[in-house]
PDB file of C-alpha atoms in Angstrom:
ATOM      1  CA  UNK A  10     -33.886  24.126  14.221  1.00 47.00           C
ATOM      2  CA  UNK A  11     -32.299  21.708  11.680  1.00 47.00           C
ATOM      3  CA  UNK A  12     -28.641  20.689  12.440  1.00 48.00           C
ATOM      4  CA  UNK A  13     -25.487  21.287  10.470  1.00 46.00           C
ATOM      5  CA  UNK A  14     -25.737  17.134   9.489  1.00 44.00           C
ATOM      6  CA  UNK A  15     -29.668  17.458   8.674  1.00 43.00           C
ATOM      7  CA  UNK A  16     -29.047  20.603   6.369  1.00 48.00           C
ATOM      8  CA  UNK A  17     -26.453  18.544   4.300  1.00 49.00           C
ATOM      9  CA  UNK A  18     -28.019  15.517   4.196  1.00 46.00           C
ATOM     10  CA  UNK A  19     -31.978  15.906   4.405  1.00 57.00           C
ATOM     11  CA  UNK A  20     -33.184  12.762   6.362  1.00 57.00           C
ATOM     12  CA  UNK A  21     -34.647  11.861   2.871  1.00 59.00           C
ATOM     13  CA  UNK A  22     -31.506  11.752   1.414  1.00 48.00           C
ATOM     14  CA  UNK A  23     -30.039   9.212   4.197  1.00 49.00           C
ATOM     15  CA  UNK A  24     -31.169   5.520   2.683  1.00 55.00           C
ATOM     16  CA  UNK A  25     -29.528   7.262  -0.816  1.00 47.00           C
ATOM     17  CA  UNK A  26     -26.152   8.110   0.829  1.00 42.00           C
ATOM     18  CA  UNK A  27     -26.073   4.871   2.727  1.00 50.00           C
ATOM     19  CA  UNK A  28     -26.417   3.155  -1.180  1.00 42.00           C
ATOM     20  CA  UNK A  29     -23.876   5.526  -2.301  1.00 41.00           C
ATOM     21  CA  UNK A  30     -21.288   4.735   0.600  1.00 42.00           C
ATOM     22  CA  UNK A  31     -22.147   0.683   0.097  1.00 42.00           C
ATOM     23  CA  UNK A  32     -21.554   0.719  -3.893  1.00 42.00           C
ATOM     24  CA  UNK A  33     -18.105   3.028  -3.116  1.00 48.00           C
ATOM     25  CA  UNK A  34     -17.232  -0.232  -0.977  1.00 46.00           C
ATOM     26  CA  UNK A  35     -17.758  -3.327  -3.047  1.00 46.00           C
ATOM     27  CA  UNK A  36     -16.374  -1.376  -5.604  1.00 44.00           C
ATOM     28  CA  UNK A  37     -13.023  -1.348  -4.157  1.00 52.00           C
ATOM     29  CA  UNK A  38     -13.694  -4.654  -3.311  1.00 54.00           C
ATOM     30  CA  UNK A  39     -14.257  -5.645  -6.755  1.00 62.00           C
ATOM     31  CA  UNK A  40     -11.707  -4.698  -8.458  1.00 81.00           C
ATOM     32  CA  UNK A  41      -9.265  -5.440  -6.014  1.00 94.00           C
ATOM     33  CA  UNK A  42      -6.328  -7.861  -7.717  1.00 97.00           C
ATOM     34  CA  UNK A  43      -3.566  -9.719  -6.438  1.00 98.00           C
ATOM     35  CA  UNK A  44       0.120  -9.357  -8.033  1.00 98.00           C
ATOM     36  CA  UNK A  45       2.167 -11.944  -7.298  1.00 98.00           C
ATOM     37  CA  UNK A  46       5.753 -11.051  -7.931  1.00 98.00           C
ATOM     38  CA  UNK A  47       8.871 -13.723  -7.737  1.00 98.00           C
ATOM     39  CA  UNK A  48      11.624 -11.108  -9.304  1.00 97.00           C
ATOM     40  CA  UNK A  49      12.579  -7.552  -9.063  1.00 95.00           C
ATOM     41  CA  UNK A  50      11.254  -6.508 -11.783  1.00 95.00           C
ATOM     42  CA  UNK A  51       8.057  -7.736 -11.400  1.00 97.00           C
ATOM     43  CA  UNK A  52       8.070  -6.453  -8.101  1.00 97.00           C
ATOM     44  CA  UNK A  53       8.465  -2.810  -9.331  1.00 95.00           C
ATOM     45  CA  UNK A  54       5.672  -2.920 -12.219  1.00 96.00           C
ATOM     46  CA  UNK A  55       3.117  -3.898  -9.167  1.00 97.00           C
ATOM     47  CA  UNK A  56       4.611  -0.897  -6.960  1.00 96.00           C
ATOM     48  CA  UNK A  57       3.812   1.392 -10.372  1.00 95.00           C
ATOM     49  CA  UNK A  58       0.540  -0.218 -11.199  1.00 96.00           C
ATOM     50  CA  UNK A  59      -1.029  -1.025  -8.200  1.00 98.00           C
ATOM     51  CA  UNK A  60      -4.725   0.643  -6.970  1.00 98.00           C
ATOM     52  CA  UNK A  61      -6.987   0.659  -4.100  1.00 98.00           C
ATOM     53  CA  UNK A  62      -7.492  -2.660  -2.455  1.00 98.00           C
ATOM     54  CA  UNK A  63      -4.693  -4.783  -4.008  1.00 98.00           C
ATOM     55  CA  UNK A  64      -2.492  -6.542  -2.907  1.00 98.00           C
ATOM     56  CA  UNK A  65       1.195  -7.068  -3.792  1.00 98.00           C
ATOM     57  CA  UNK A  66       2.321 -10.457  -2.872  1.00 98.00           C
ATOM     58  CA  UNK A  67       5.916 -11.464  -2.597  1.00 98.00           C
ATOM     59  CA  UNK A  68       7.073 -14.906  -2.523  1.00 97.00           C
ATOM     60  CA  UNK A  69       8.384 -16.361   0.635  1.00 96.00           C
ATOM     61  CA  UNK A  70      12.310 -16.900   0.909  1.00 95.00           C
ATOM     62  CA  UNK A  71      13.103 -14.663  -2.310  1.00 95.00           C
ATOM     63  CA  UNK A  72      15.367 -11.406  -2.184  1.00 95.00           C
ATOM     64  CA  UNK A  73      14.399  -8.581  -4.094  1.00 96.00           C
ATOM     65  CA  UNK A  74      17.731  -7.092  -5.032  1.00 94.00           C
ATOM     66  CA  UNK A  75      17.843  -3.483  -6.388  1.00 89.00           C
ATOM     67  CA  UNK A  76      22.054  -2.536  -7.491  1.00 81.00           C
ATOM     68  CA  UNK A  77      21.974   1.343  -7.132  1.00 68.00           C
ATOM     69  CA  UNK A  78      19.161   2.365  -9.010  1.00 71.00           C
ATOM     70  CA  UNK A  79      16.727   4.584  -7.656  1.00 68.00           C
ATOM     71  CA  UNK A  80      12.672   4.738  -8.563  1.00 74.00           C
ATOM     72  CA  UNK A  81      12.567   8.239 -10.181  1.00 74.00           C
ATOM     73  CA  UNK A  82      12.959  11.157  -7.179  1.00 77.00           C
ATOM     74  CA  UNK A  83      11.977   8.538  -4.050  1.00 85.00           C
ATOM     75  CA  UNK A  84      15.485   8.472  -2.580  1.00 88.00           C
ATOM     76  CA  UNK A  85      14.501   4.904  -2.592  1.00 90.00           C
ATOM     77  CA  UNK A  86      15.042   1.371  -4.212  1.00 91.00           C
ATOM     78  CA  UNK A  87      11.282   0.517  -4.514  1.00 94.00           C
ATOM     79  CA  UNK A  88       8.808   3.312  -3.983  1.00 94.00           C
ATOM     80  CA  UNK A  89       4.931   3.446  -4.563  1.00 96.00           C
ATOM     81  CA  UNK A  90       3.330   6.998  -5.016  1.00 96.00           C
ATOM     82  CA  UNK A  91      -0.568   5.151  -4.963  1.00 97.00           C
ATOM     83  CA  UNK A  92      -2.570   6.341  -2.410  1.00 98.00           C
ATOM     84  CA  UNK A  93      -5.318   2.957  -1.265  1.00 98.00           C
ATOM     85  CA  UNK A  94      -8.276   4.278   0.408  1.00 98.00           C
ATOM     86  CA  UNK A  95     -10.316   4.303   3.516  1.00 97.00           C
ATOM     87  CA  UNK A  96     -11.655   1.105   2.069  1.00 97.00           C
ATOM     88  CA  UNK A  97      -9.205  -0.455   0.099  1.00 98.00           C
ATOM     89  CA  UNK A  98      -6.285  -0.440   1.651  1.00 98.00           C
ATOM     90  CA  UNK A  99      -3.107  -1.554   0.105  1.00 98.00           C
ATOM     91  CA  UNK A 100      -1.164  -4.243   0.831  1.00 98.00           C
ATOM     92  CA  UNK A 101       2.276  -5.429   0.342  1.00 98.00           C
ATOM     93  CA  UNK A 102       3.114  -8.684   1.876  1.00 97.00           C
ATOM     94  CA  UNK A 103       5.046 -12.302   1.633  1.00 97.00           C
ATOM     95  CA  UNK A 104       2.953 -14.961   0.292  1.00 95.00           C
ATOM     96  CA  UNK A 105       2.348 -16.500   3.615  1.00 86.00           C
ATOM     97  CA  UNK A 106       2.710 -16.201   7.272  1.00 70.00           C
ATOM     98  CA  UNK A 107       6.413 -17.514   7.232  1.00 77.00           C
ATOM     99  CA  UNK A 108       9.391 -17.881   9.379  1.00 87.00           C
ATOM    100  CA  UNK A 109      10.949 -17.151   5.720  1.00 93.00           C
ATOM    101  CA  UNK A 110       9.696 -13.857   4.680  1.00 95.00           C
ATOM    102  CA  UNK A 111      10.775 -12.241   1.586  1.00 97.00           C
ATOM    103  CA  UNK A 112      13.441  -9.500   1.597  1.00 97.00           C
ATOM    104  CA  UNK A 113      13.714  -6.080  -0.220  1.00 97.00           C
ATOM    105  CA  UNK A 114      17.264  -5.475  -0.692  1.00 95.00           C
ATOM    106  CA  UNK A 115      19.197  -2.411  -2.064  1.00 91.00           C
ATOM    107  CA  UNK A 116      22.986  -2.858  -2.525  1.00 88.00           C
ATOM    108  CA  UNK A 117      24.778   0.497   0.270  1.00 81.00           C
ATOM    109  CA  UNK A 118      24.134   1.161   3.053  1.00 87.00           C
ATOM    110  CA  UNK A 119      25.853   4.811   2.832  1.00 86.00           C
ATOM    111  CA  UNK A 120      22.089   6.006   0.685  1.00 82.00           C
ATOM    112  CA  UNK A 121      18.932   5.413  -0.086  1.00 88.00           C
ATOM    113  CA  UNK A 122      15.542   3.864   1.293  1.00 91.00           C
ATOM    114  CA  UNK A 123      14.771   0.245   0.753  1.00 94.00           C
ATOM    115  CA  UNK A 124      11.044   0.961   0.236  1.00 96.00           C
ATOM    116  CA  UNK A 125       9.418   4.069   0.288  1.00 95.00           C
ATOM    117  CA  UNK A 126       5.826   4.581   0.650  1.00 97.00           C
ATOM    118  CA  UNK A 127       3.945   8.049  -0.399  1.00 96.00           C
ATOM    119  CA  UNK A 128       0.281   6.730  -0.301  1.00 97.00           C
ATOM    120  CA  UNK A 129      -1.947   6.599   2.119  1.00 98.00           C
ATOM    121  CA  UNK A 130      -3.500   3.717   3.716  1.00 98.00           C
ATOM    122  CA  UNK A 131      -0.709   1.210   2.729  1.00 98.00           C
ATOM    123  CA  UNK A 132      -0.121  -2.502   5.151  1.00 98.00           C
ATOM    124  CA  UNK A 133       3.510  -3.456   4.877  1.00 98.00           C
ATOM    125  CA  UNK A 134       3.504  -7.016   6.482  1.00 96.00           C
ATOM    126  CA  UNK A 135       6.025 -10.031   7.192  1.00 95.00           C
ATOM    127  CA  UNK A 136       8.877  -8.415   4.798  1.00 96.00           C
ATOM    128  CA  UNK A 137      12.953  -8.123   5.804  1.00 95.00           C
ATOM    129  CA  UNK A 138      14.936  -5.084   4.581  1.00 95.00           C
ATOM    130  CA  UNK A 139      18.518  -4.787   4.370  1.00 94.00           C
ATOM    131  CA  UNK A 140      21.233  -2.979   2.278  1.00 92.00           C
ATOM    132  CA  UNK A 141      20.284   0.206   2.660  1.00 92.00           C
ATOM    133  CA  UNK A 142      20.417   3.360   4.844  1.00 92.00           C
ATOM    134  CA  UNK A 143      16.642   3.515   5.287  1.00 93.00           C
ATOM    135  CA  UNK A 144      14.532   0.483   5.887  1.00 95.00           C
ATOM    136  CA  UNK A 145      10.902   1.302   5.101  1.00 96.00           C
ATOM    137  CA  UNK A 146       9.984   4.831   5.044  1.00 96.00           C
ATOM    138  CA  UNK A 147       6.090   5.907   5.326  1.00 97.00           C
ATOM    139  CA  UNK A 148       6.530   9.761   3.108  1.00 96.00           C
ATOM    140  CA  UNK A 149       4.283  12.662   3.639  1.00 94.00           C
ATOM    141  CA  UNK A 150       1.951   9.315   3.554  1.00 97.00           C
ATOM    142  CA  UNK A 151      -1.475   9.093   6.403  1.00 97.00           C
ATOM    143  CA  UNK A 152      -2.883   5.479   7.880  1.00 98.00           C
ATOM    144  CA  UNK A 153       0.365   2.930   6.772  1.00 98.00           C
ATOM    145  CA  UNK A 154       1.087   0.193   9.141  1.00 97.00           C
ATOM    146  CA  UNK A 155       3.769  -2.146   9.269  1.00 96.00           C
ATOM    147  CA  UNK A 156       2.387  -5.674  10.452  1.00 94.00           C
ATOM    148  CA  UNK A 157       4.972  -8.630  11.626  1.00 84.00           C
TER     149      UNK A 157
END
């Protein structure tokens, strides 16, 4: 008797699925980019635009200052809604491993999260937060992990 594995995937089918799963993960890898961001603004645009495997790169020492605006319906100053996957994860980090890390900053303390992530498999590494109620908030979101 044939398991449930065997009736899914014929053992013929195995060196075709293997191909399949290989090609899924050097195209993440591929297309992964890097967006380096020095200002606020720049910041956000990578938080809208990023995709599976990138990597948002902050540079060391800088504050990202948000004054009471909120990303559309986050509760949040910066806020991604990108899911990365299994294989390319996402990453939002300082430039390098620093005793100066760069800072995400909202402007009261009374509301709002600094960052809020809703995708899955998101890295959040070597960043401050400050000026807000929240600090960084992981949202209905599966596999994040927040590195020092």
């Amino acid at each position: 008797m044939m398991n449930k594995c065997c009736r899914i995937f014929p053992p013929r089918c195995l060196p075709l699925l293997k191909l399949v799963l290989l090609v899924g993960w050097v195209v993440d890898s591929a297309t992964a980019a890097t967006h380096f961001c020095t200002t606020t603004a720049e910041l956000h645009a990578a938080m809208a635009g990023v995709q599976p495997g990138d990597e948002i790169v902050l540079q060391a020492g800088t504050t990202f200052f948000e004054t009471g605006v909120e990303v559309t319906g986050s509760g949040a100053h910066f806020a991604s809604y990108v899911d990365g996957t299994p294989t390319g994860r996402i990453t939002l980090r300082t430039e390098t491993n620093t005793d100066n890390p760069a800072t995400l900053s909202g402007d009261d303390t009374s509301s709002l999260s600094a960052l809020r992530i809703f995708g899955d498999y998101w890295t959040v590494e070597d960043i401050k937060v400050t000026g807000a109620q929240k600090g960084i908030v992981f949202d209905n979101a599966n596999y994040g992990e927040i590195l020092d």
